């Protein structure tokens, strides 16, 4: 296995025409269907980079920015943004094109953390990344920052000494009614 690979070596692009069977009750493409496609392309990109089977460890962000319409051509572009020992952060950009007008809109950005596994399900090392552009460096550093924010958030929300009195000020101005017994 190579010790390092270029980001471009593992990039994956898929396109799919959105059909009525992919839509929700509002006539837009169902977010769950897009999530399924995101997971597939994240798997393909991570497996291409690592050369082994990969599993989804977490979905760090999925930002739905614009609805996708029936009949639009959806294109997903996936890149390895970060590599750890056995994990990889896969960044995915989703665009939808109106085939009749040629108008393209950015619909979704996502970050999946994938882990490389051997035949017995044990985590295995993955090649590192060769960063060649400012964009490669920016994506790598942003992945590190997202990970640090996730750790901080995890520590804050798993406090065992949580006291409602301590956090009451967060309720100011919120759409909530307290009825404490």
XYZ file of N, CA and C in Angstrom, residues 120-179:
180
model
N -11.540 -9.042 8.898
C -12.036 -9.450 10.211
C -12.728 -8.304 10.951
N -12.846 -7.151 10.285
C -13.514 -6.007 10.900
C -12.614 -5.147 11.753
N -11.316 -5.405 11.702
C -10.361 -4.623 12.487
C -9.924 -3.388 11.679
N -9.823 -2.246 12.363
C -9.385 -1.021 11.693
C -7.959 -1.182 11.177
N -7.711 -0.652 9.981
C -6.382 -0.720 9.373
C -5.919 0.674 8.977
N -4.616 0.858 8.887
C -4.051 2.150 8.510
C -4.388 2.496 7.065
N -4.527 3.790 6.832
C -4.806 4.287 5.486
C -3.637 5.157 5.024
N -3.477 5.291 3.713
C -2.433 6.200 3.224
C -2.720 7.628 3.674
N -1.674 8.390 3.901
C -1.825 9.805 4.200
C -2.151 10.571 2.930
N -2.317 11.870 3.076
C -2.655 12.717 1.930
C -1.468 13.558 1.496
N -1.304 13.671 0.212
C -0.367 14.637 -0.365
C -1.200 15.883 -0.672
N -0.914 16.966 0.011
C -1.647 18.223 -0.194
C -0.904 19.049 -1.228
N -1.568 19.333 -2.344
C -0.915 20.021 -3.463
C -1.393 21.445 -3.690
N -2.557 21.778 -3.140
C -3.123 23.100 -3.404
C -3.534 23.765 -2.100
N -3.769 25.063 -2.176
C -4.289 25.791 -1.012
C -5.638 25.214 -0.591
N -6.450 24.802 -1.555
C -7.750 24.215 -1.265
C -7.595 22.893 -0.500
N -6.616 22.077 -0.886
C -6.345 20.830 -0.167
C -5.983 21.125 1.285
N -5.126 22.109 1.478
C -4.693 22.482 2.836
C -5.871 23.014 3.637
N -6.678 23.885 3.037
C -7.853 24.464 3.711
C -8.811 23.367 4.158
N -9.093 22.412 3.293
C -10.022 21.331 3.633
C -9.468 20.448 4.746
N -8.168 20.176 4.708
C -7.527 19.352 5.737
C -7.626 20.045 7.098
N -7.272 21.326 7.137
C -7.302 22.088 8.398
C -8.736 22.236 8.907
N -9.682 22.476 8.001
C -11.080 22.593 8.431
C -11.578 21.290 9.051
N -11.129 20.152 8.530
C -11.511 18.860 9.106
C -10.975 18.735 10.526
N -9.750 19.184 10.745
C -9.166 19.164 12.089
C -9.979 20.058 13.027
N -10.335 21.246 12.552
C -11.115 22.178 13.378
C -12.496 21.606 13.699
N -13.153 20.970 12.724
C -14.462 20.351 12.973
C -14.342 19.254 14.027
N -13.264 18.476 13.958
C -13.042 17.395 14.922
C -12.851 17.966 16.329
N -12.076 19.021 16.454
C -11.860 19.639 17.766
C -13.166 20.215 18.320
N -13.976 20.806 17.450
C -15.276 21.335 17.883
C -16.186 20.193 18.335
N -16.119 19.071 17.640
C -16.926 17.905 18.003
C -16.524 17.383 19.379
N -15.233 17.316 19.662
C -14.763 16.879 20.978
C -15.242 17.820 22.074
N -15.147 19.115 21.822
C -15.596 20.115 22.801
C -17.099 19.977 23.046
N -17.861 19.829 21.970
C -19.313 19.675 22.075
C -19.652 18.401 22.854
N -18.923 17.341 22.600
C -19.157 16.074 23.290
C -18.906 16.214 24.791
N -17.833 16.899 25.155
C -17.534 17.112 26.578
C -18.626 17.941 27.240
N -19.077 18.981 26.567
C -20.077 19.884 27.141
C -21.427 19.198 27.330
N -21.822 18.349 26.389
C -23.142 17.736 26.459
C -23.169 16.411 27.198
N -22.048 15.960 27.676
C -22.023 14.724 28.457
C -21.631 14.987 29.901
N -21.860 16.207 30.341
C -21.567 16.550 31.732
C -22.490 15.757 32.657
N -21.941 15.188 33.722
C -22.755 14.426 34.670
C -23.325 15.312 35.762
N -22.780 16.508 35.920
C -23.251 17.399 36.983
C -24.165 18.492 36.422
N -24.939 18.137 35.418
C -25.862 19.085 34.796
C -26.891 19.564 35.811
N -27.074 20.875 35.882
C -28.063 21.473 36.774
C -28.885 22.457 35.953
N -30.212 22.315 35.973
C -31.057 23.199 35.174
C -30.892 24.662 35.588
N -30.637 24.928 36.878
C -30.444 26.302 37.340
C -29.263 26.954 36.617
N -28.264 26.161 36.364
C -27.035 26.641 35.734
C -27.263 27.065 34.271
N -28.288 26.497 33.643
C -28.496 26.726 32.213
C -29.789 27.479 31.900
N -30.478 27.970 32.906
C -31.762 28.650 32.703
C -31.640 29.858 31.772
N -30.505 30.554 31.805
C -30.345 31.742 30.964
C -30.410 31.406 29.466
N -30.173 30.149 29.092
C -30.273 29.761 27.685
C -31.714 29.776 27.195
N -32.665 29.724 28.113
C -34.074 29.677 27.738
C -34.650 31.053 27.431
N -33.940 32.113 27.829
C -34.424 33.470 27.568
C -34.628 33.682 26.071
N -35.819 34.153 25.715
C -36.121 34.468 24.323
C -36.422 33.259 23.461
N -36.519 32.067 24.065
C -36.792 30.849 23.282
C -38.295 30.570 23.246
N -38.718 29.783 22.300
C -40.120 29.404 22.133
C -40.403 28.202 23.022
N -40.465 28.462 24.345
C -40.627 27.406 25.318
C -41.451 27.929 26.498
N -42.206 27.030 27.110
C -42.983 27.386 28.292
C -42.593 26.415 29.391
N -42.181 26.927 30.549
C -41.783 26.092 31.674
C -42.979 25.800 32.559
N -43.159 24.522 32.878
C -44.185 24.100 33.837
C -43.534 23.102 34.770
